[in-house]
Coordinates of C-alpha atoms and ligand atoms in Angstrom, one line a residue:
M187 CA -2.7 -36.9 -22.2
R188 CA -5.3 -36.8 -24.7
T189 CA -3.8 -36.3 -27.7
R190 CA -6.4 -34.3 -30.0
P191 CA -4.6 -31.3 -29.9
L192 CA -6.4 -27.8 -28.5
K193 CA -6.3 -25.6 -31.7
V194 CA -5.1 -22.2 -31.2
A195 CA -5.7 -18.7 -33.8
L196 CA -3.2 -16.5 -33.7
L197 CA -4.5 -12.6 -34.4
G198 CA -1.5 -10.9 -35.2
C199 CA 2.0 -11.6 -35.9
G200 CA 4.1 -8.5 -34.6
V201 CA 6.7 -8.1 -32.4
V202 CA 4.4 -10.1 -29.6
G203 CA 2.4 -12.2 -32.1
S204 CA 5.6 -13.3 -33.4
E205 CA 6.9 -14.3 -30.1
V206 CA 3.9 -16.3 -29.2
A207 CA 4.5 -18.5 -32.1
R208 CA 8.1 -19.0 -31.3
I209 CA 7.5 -19.8 -27.8
M210 CA 4.5 -22.9 -28.7
T211 CA 6.4 -24.1 -31.5
T212 CA 10.0 -24.7 -28.8
H213 CA 8.5 -24.9 -26.2
A214 CA 5.4 -27.5 -27.4
D215 CA 6.2 -30.8 -25.7
D216 CA 6.2 -28.4 -22.3
L217 CA 3.2 -26.6 -23.2
A218 CA 1.9 -30.0 -23.6
A219 CA 3.0 -31.9 -20.6
R220 CA 1.6 -28.7 -18.8
I221 CA -2.3 -28.3 -20.4
G222 CA -2.4 -31.8 -21.1
A223 CA -2.7 -32.1 -24.0
P224 CA -0.8 -30.8 -27.3
V225 CA -1.5 -27.1 -28.2
E226 CA -1.6 -26.3 -32.3
L227 CA -1.5 -23.0 -34.0
A228 CA -4.5 -23.4 -36.7
G229 CA -3.6 -20.0 -37.8
V230 CA -2.1 -17.2 -37.9
A231 CA -4.3 -14.0 -39.2
V232 CA -2.2 -11.2 -40.3
R233 CA -2.1 -7.5 -42.9
R234 CA 0.8 -8.4 -44.5
P235 CA 0.6 -12.2 -45.9
S236 CA 3.9 -11.7 -48.1
K237 CA 6.0 -11.0 -45.2
V238 CA 8.3 -14.0 -44.1
R239 CA 7.6 -15.2 -40.8
A240 CA 10.6 -17.6 -39.5
G241 CA 9.4 -20.4 -38.3
I242 CA 5.5 -20.3 -39.3
D243 CA 3.8 -22.5 -41.6
P244 CA 3.0 -20.0 -44.8
D245 CA -0.1 -22.5 -45.1
L246 CA -1.5 -21.4 -41.0
V247 CA -1.0 -17.6 -42.8
T248 CA -4.3 -15.7 -43.4
T249 CA -5.6 -12.3 -43.9
D250 CA -9.2 -12.9 -43.4
A251 CA -9.4 -12.5 -39.6
T252 CA -13.4 -13.2 -39.2
A253 CA -13.0 -16.9 -40.9
L254 CA -10.0 -17.9 -38.9
V255 CA -12.5 -17.2 -35.7
K256 CA -15.9 -18.5 -37.4
R257 CA -13.8 -21.7 -38.2
G258 CA -15.9 -23.4 -35.1
D259 CA -12.8 -25.9 -34.5
I260 CA -10.7 -23.4 -32.3
D261 CA -10.4 -23.4 -29.1
V262 CA -8.8 -20.4 -28.4
V263 CA -8.4 -17.2 -30.1
V264 CA -5.2 -15.1 -29.0
E265 CA -5.8 -11.6 -30.1
V266 CA -2.5 -9.9 -30.2
I267 CA -3.5 -7.4 -32.5
G268 CA -4.8 -4.3 -30.4
G269 CA -6.7 -1.2 -30.9
I270 CA -10.7 -1.1 -30.8
E271 CA -11.8 -2.3 -34.2
P272 CA -11.0 -5.0 -35.4
A273 CA -10.3 -6.3 -32.0
R274 CA -13.4 -5.9 -30.8
S275 CA -15.9 -7.6 -33.5
L276 CA -13.0 -10.2 -33.6
I277 CA -13.2 -11.5 -30.2
T278 CA -16.9 -11.1 -30.2
T279 CA -16.8 -13.6 -33.3
A280 CA -14.8 -15.8 -31.5
F281 CA -16.9 -15.8 -28.1
E282 CA -20.6 -16.9 -30.4
H283 CA -18.2 -19.0 -32.3
G284 CA -17.2 -21.3 -28.8
A285 CA -13.7 -19.8 -28.6
S286 CA -12.5 -18.8 -25.1
V287 CA -10.2 -15.6 -25.7
V288 CA -6.6 -14.4 -24.4
S289 CA -6.1 -10.6 -25.0
A290 CA -3.5 -8.2 -24.8
N291 CA -5.4 -5.3 -25.2
K292 CA -5.5 -3.0 -22.6
A293 CA -7.2 -0.3 -25.1
L294 CA -9.9 -2.3 -25.8
L295 CA -10.5 -3.9 -22.2
A296 CA -9.9 -0.5 -19.9
Q297 CA -13.4 0.6 -22.6
D298 CA -15.1 -2.3 -23.5
G299 CA -14.0 -5.1 -20.6
A300 CA -17.6 -5.2 -18.9
A301 CA -19.5 -6.2 -22.4
L302 CA -16.3 -8.6 -23.6
H303 CA -16.8 -10.5 -20.2
A304 CA -20.6 -10.1 -20.2
L305 CA -20.3 -12.1 -23.6
A306 CA -17.8 -14.1 -22.3
E307 CA -19.9 -15.4 -19.3
E308 CA -23.3 -16.3 -22.0
H309 CA -21.4 -18.7 -24.2
K310 CA -19.4 -19.8 -21.0
R311 CA -15.6 -19.4 -22.4
D312 CA -12.8 -18.0 -20.7
L313 CA -11.1 -14.3 -21.2
Y314 CA -7.7 -14.0 -19.9
Y315 CA -5.9 -10.9 -20.3
E316 CA -2.8 -11.1 -18.4
A317 CA -0.8 -9.2 -21.1
A318 CA -2.7 -6.3 -21.0
V319 CA -1.7 -4.9 -18.1
A320 CA 2.3 -4.7 -17.5
G321 CA 3.9 -6.9 -19.9
A322 CA 5.1 -10.2 -18.0
I323 CA 4.6 -9.0 -14.5
P324 CA 1.9 -11.4 -13.0
L325 CA -0.6 -8.7 -12.0
I326 CA -3.8 -9.6 -13.3
R327 CA -4.3 -13.0 -12.0
P328 CA -2.6 -12.2 -8.5
L329 CA -5.6 -9.2 -7.7
R330 CA -8.1 -11.8 -9.5
E331 CA -7.1 -15.1 -7.9
S332 CA -4.7 -14.8 -5.5
L333 CA -5.9 -11.5 -3.4
A334 CA -9.6 -12.6 -3.9
G335 CA -9.8 -13.3 0.3
D336 CA -8.3 -10.5 0.8
K337 CA -9.5 -6.9 0.4
V338 CA -7.2 -4.3 -1.7
N339 CA -7.1 -0.8 -0.7
R340 CA -4.7 0.5 -2.9
V341 CA -2.7 0.1 -6.3
L342 CA 0.3 2.5 -7.1
G343 CA 1.9 1.7 -10.1
I344 CA 4.5 2.8 -12.8
V345 CA 2.9 0.7 -15.4
N346 CA 4.8 2.6 -18.7
G347 CA 8.3 1.8 -19.1
T348 CA 8.6 4.8 -22.0
T349 CA 7.8 7.4 -19.6
N350 CA 9.6 5.4 -16.7
F351 CA 12.7 5.7 -19.2
I352 CA 12.2 9.3 -19.9
L353 CA 11.7 10.4 -16.1
D354 CA 14.7 7.5 -15.1
K355 CA 17.0 9.7 -17.4
M356 CA 16.2 12.9 -16.3
D357 CA 16.8 12.5 -12.6
S358 CA 20.1 11.1 -13.4
T359 CA 21.6 13.3 -15.8
G360 CA 19.6 16.4 -15.1
A361 CA 18.3 16.5 -18.4
G362 CA 14.8 17.9 -19.5
Y363 CA 12.1 16.3 -20.8
Q364 CA 12.9 17.1 -24.8
E365 CA 16.4 15.7 -24.5
A366 CA 15.3 12.4 -22.5
L367 CA 12.6 11.9 -24.9
D368 CA 15.2 12.5 -28.5
E369 CA 16.9 9.4 -26.1
A370 CA 14.6 7.3 -25.5
T371 CA 13.1 7.6 -29.3
A372 CA 17.1 6.8 -31.0
L373 CA 16.9 3.8 -28.3
G374 CA 13.7 2.5 -29.1
Y375 CA 12.1 3.0 -25.9
A376 CA 9.6 5.7 -27.1
E377 CA 7.4 5.8 -30.4
A378 CA 7.7 7.8 -33.2
D379 CA 4.0 9.5 -32.1
P380 CA 4.9 9.2 -28.0
T381 CA 1.4 10.6 -27.2
A382 CA 0.2 7.5 -25.9
D383 CA 2.6 6.9 -23.3
V384 CA 4.1 10.6 -22.4
E385 CA 0.3 11.6 -22.7
G386 CA -0.5 9.0 -19.9
F387 CA -3.3 7.5 -22.4
D388 CA -1.7 4.4 -22.2
A389 CA -1.6 4.5 -18.2
A390 CA -4.7 5.3 -17.8
A391 CA -5.6 2.2 -19.6
K392 CA -4.1 -0.3 -17.2
A393 CA -5.2 1.5 -14.3
A394 CA -9.2 1.0 -15.3
I395 CA -8.5 -2.3 -15.6
L396 CA -6.4 -2.5 -12.7
A397 CA -9.2 -0.3 -10.4
G398 CA -11.6 -2.4 -11.7
I399 CA -10.2 -5.5 -10.5
A400 CA -9.2 -4.6 -7.5
F401 CA -11.9 -3.0 -6.1
H402 CA -14.7 -5.2 -8.1
T403 CA -16.2 -2.3 -9.5
R404 CA -16.6 -1.1 -12.7
V405 CA -14.2 1.7 -13.9
R406 CA -14.2 2.7 -17.2
L407 CA -11.3 4.8 -19.0
D408 CA -13.8 7.7 -18.8
D409 CA -13.3 7.8 -15.2
V410 CA -9.7 7.9 -14.6
Y411 CA -8.4 11.2 -14.4
R412 CA -5.3 11.7 -16.2
E413 CA -2.0 14.2 -16.7
G414 CA 0.4 13.5 -18.8
M415 CA 4.4 14.1 -18.1
T416 CA 5.7 17.0 -20.5
E417 CA 5.2 19.5 -18.3
V418 CA 8.2 18.3 -15.5
T419 CA 11.1 20.1 -15.7
A420 CA 14.6 19.3 -14.1
A421 CA 13.4 22.1 -11.9
D422 CA 11.0 19.5 -10.7
F423 CA 13.4 17.0 -9.9
A424 CA 15.9 19.3 -8.3
S425 CA 13.0 20.4 -6.4
A426 CA 12.0 16.0 -5.8
K427 CA 16.1 15.8 -4.5
N428 CA 15.8 18.7 -1.6
M429 CA 12.8 17.1 -0.6
G430 CA 14.7 13.3 -0.9
C431 CA 12.2 12.2 -3.4
T432 CA 12.2 11.4 -7.6
I433 CA 9.3 11.7 -9.7
K434 CA 7.5 9.1 -11.3
L435 CA 4.8 8.8 -13.8
L436 CA 2.1 6.9 -11.7
A437 CA -1.4 4.8 -12.1
I438 CA -3.1 5.3 -8.7
C439 CA -5.9 3.5 -7.7
E440 CA -7.8 4.0 -4.4
R441 CA -10.4 3.2 -2.5
A442 CA -11.4 6.1 -0.2
A443 CA -11.1 6.0 3.4
D444 CA -14.7 5.2 3.9
G445 CA -15.0 2.7 1.8
E446 CA -18.1 3.9 0.0
S447 CA -16.1 4.9 -3.4
V448 CA -12.9 4.4 -5.6
T449 CA -10.7 6.8 -7.8
A450 CA -8.5 6.1 -10.6
R451 CA -5.4 8.4 -12.0
V452 CA -2.7 8.8 -13.8
H453 CA -0.1 12.0 -12.8
P454 CA 3.2 12.6 -12.4
A455 CA 4.5 12.6 -8.7
M456 CA 6.8 13.2 -6.4
I457 CA 7.6 10.0 -4.1
P458 CA 10.2 9.9 -1.6
L459 CA 13.4 7.4 -2.5
S460 CA 12.5 5.4 0.2
H461 CA 10.1 4.4 -1.2
P462 CA 9.9 1.2 -3.6
L463 CA 9.0 2.3 -6.6
A464 CA 11.7 5.4 -6.5
S465 CA 14.0 2.9 -7.6
V466 CA 12.6 1.1 -10.4
R467 CA 14.7 2.3 -13.5
G468 CA 14.8 2.7 -17.1
A469 CA 11.7 1.3 -18.8
Y470 CA 11.2 -1.3 -16.4
N471 CA 7.2 -1.4 -14.5
A472 CA 6.9 -2.1 -11.1
V473 CA 3.0 -2.1 -9.2
F474 CA 2.9 -2.2 -5.9
V475 CA -0.2 -3.0 -3.8
E476 CA -1.4 -2.9 -0.4
S477 CA -4.7 -4.7 0.7
D478 CA -6.2 -5.5 4.6
A479 CA -4.5 -9.0 4.8
A480 CA -1.3 -9.3 2.8
G481 CA -0.2 -5.8 3.5
Q482 CA 2.2 -4.2 1.0
L483 CA 3.4 -5.9 -2.2
M484 CA 5.4 -5.0 -5.1
F485 CA 5.6 -6.9 -8.6
Y486 CA 8.3 -5.9 -10.9
G487 CA 10.1 -6.5 -13.9
P488 CA 9.5 -6.1 -17.5
G489 CA 6.3 -4.4 -18.8
A490 CA 6.8 -5.0 -22.1
G491 CA 8.4 -6.0 -25.4
G492 CA 7.9 -9.2 -27.8
A493 CA 9.2 -12.0 -25.5
P494 CA 7.9 -10.6 -21.8
T495 CA 3.8 -10.0 -23.3
A496 CA 4.6 -13.4 -25.0
S497 CA 5.3 -15.0 -21.9
A498 CA 2.0 -13.3 -19.7
V499 CA 0.3 -14.7 -23.2
L500 CA 1.5 -18.0 -22.9
G501 CA 0.8 -18.2 -18.8
D502 CA -3.1 -17.3 -19.9
L503 CA -2.9 -19.8 -23.0
V504 CA -1.5 -22.4 -20.3
A505 CA -4.5 -21.8 -18.2
V506 CA -7.7 -21.1 -20.4
C507 CA -6.7 -24.8 -22.3
R508 CA -6.4 -26.3 -18.8
N509 CA -10.0 -24.9 -17.9
K510 CA -11.1 -26.2 -20.8
I511 CA -10.2 -29.8 -20.7
G512 CA -11.5 -29.9 -17.3
G513 CA -14.4 -28.2 -18.4
A514 CA -14.7 -25.6 -16.6
T515 CA -14.4 -21.7 -17.2
G516 CA -12.0 -19.6 -15.1
P517 CA -12.5 -16.6 -12.6
G518 CA -14.5 -14.4 -14.4
D519 CA -15.7 -10.6 -14.1
S520 CA -16.6 -9.9 -10.9
A521 CA -18.0 -6.3 -10.1
Y522 CA -20.2 -7.4 -7.7
T523 CA -19.3 -4.1 -5.2
Q524 CA -20.9 -1.2 -7.6
L525 CA -18.7 1.0 -6.1
P526 CA -19.1 5.0 -7.4
V527 CA -16.0 6.2 -9.1
S528 CA -15.6 10.2 -7.2
P529 CA -14.4 12.8 -9.4
M530 CA -10.5 13.9 -9.1
G531 CA -11.4 16.5 -7.1
E532 CA -12.6 14.2 -4.1
V533 CA -8.7 12.7 -4.6
V534 CA -7.1 13.4 -1.3
T535 CA -3.4 13.9 -0.8
R536 CA -0.4 16.0 -0.4
Y537 CA 0.8 18.9 -2.9
H538 CA 4.3 20.4 -3.7
I539 CA 3.8 24.0 -5.1
S540 CA 6.9 26.4 -6.6
L541 CA 5.8 29.8 -6.5
D542 CA 7.7 32.6 -7.8
V543 CA 6.4 35.4 -5.2
A544 CA 7.7 39.5 -4.6
D545 CA 10.3 39.5 -2.3
K546 CA 9.0 42.0 0.3
P547 CA 7.7 42.1 3.4
G548 CA 3.9 40.7 4.0
V549 CA 3.8 38.4 0.8
L550 CA 4.6 35.0 3.1
A551 CA 2.0 36.1 5.7
Q552 CA -0.4 36.7 2.3
V553 CA 0.3 33.4 0.9
A554 CA -0.2 31.5 4.2
T555 CA -3.8 33.0 4.5
V556 CA -5.0 31.9 1.0
F557 CA -3.8 28.4 2.1
A558 CA -5.9 28.6 5.2
E559 CA -8.9 30.1 3.8
H560 CA -9.2 27.0 1.7
G561 CA -8.8 24.2 4.2
V562 CA -5.3 23.6 2.2
S563 CA -2.5 22.9 5.7
I564 CA 0.9 23.6 5.5
D565 CA 3.3 21.5 6.0
T566 CA 6.7 23.2 5.1
V567 CA 7.5 26.4 3.8
R568 CA 10.9 26.8 2.1
Q569 CA 12.6 30.8 0.6
H570 CA 14.8 31.7 -1.7
G571 CA 15.5 35.2 -2.3
R572 CA 17.2 35.4 -5.9
Q573 CA 20.7 37.0 -5.9
D574 CA 20.3 39.1 -9.3
G575 CA 18.2 41.2 -7.2
D576 CA 14.7 41.8 -8.9
G577 CA 12.9 41.9 -6.0
E578 CA 11.9 38.2 -7.0
A579 CA 11.9 34.7 -4.6
S580 CA 11.2 31.4 -5.0
L581 CA 8.4 30.1 -2.7
V582 CA 8.1 26.0 -2.3
V583 CA 5.3 25.4 0.0
V584 CA 4.6 21.5 0.4
T585 CA 1.1 20.6 2.1
H586 CA -0.8 18.1 4.6
R587 CA -3.7 16.0 3.0
A588 CA -5.8 18.0 1.2
S589 CA -8.7 17.4 -1.7
D590 CA -7.6 18.1 -4.8
A591 CA -10.3 20.8 -5.0
S592 CA -9.1 22.2 -2.4
L593 CA -5.6 22.5 -3.7
G594 CA -7.3 23.7 -7.0
G595 CA -8.8 26.7 -5.3
T596 CA -5.7 27.7 -3.7
V597 CA -4.0 27.6 -6.6
E598 CA -6.6 29.9 -8.5
A599 CA -6.7 32.3 -5.6
L600 CA -2.8 32.8 -5.5
R601 CA -2.4 33.6 -9.2
S602 CA -5.0 36.6 -8.2
L603 CA -2.7 37.8 -6.2
D604 CA -0.2 41.2 -7.6
T605 CA 2.2 39.5 -5.1
V606 CA 2.3 36.1 -7.2
R607 CA 4.4 36.6 -10.2
G608 CA 3.7 33.0 -11.3
V609 CA 3.2 29.2 -10.5
A610 CA 6.1 27.7 -11.2
S611 CA 4.6 24.0 -10.6
I612 CA 2.8 21.8 -9.2
M613 CA 3.0 17.8 -8.3
R614 CA 1.4 15.5 -5.9
V615 CA 3.6 13.7 -3.4
E616 CA 2.6 10.2 -3.3
G617 CA 3.8 7.0 -1.3
E618 CA 3.8 8.0 2.1
Ligands
HSE832 N1 3.6 1.7 -24.4 C1 4.3 1.2 -23.2 C2 5.0 1.4 -22.5 C3 4.3 -0.3 -23.4 O1 5.9 2.4 -22.7 O2 5.5 0.6 -21.1 C4 2.4 -1.3 -24.0 O3 1.8 -1.2 -23.0

C-alpha cells in the first residue's frame, strides 16, 4: 500500500456531507485497504462555519470553497452542495486544478453534464455521480459499465421517494392528495416547499441523466416531458384498482421501436399490480431496466437520505481513488449514438380516460366515433349510470397503444361534444 494519502475536499457538510465525513473516518482502514492508499479529508467547505460538526476537525472547515478546490494538492473533490451555482464553478475549478470529482448533483448533471464531462476528459480526470440518481441504488455504474456490452431499450423508474410515499399513502388509505402530502410533510418525507418533487422536476433531472447513459446519447433536462402528480385523485386510484393497477409517478426513458430516436418523460401512470414496480412502497425507489441480452432487471432501495446517499458517494470515491492510483480514468461520457429526442406527441402508450357524459341513446357511439376518427383503438369501455338520476353517466375508456398526439386530438374533440360534460381524468397505462 502506498503511504502518501489521497486528499479529499468535501464541498458541503449537510445531511449527506456529514455522513460522507463520518464514513470516511469510521471506515478509514477498510477504505485504505480497498483503495491501496489512505484517504484523508483535507478540507470541508461549508456556509456556516460556526455550526458544531461532530467528528470533523474544526481546522479543516472553511467557507472559501474556491480556495479549497484551487489548492493543487487535492486528488478528489466531493461535491454535495447541490444546485447549479456555485457547484458548477467549483467543479470546473477542481478539474482545472487537477482534481477528479464525485458529485451527487442531479440538477447540474442534467443541465450541464455534457460540458462537465468534456472538461473532465480534457483534464484527464474522473467525473462520477452515482448518488445523483436514486440515492444508494447502484444504477449509474451498472448502466455505464455492467451493461456496456448490452443494448438498453427501456428504463422505467420510481426515482422520487417523496411522491412515491404520497401515492402509496393514497393507494393504501384512500386519502386525497393534500391529506397524503400533509402526512408526508409531518413525517419529514416532503420538504416545506415540495414543488420540485410533486411537480416532477426532481424526477425529470434523473430521467435526463438515465436516458443519456442508457442510450449513449445526449438528453437535456429540457428534452424531458414532465407532468407532476398533484392532480391525481382518490377517484383515479379507485379506477386503477378496478383495472388491477396502482398509480406511480414514473420516469420513463425509451428507445423508439425503429431504434432511431429516444424519448424521456415523467408523469403519473397506472401500472398493473403484477409489475414489480407496483410493489415499491413508501419512500423507496426502484428502476426497471429492459435490455436486449439481459432481459429485465430491477434495481431497488432507498433513494434518498444522508447515509444511503453517502454510500453511493463513497463507492464513487473508492473507484476514483483506485483510478488515480492506477494512473487511469474510469469510463467517461458516451454520447456517440447522437439519437434525436422525440417530442411527447410521438410517445406511444395506452390511456385510461374517464368521461362524464349525458346518459342517453347514441352517446357511446358518438364517443367511439371520435376515438376512431383520430386513429385511437379502444380496448375496453365501462359505463356506470348515476344513481342520482341526473341524466349523466361515467364512461371509462381504455385504449390500445396510440400516440400521445392522437390521444390529445381525441380528447380535444371529445371536449367539444355537447354530450361530454367533462373529462374527469386522463392517465397513461404503462408497464404492460
Ligand atoms: N427529494 C428526492 C426524493 C430525493 O424525494 O426522492 C433527492 O433526489
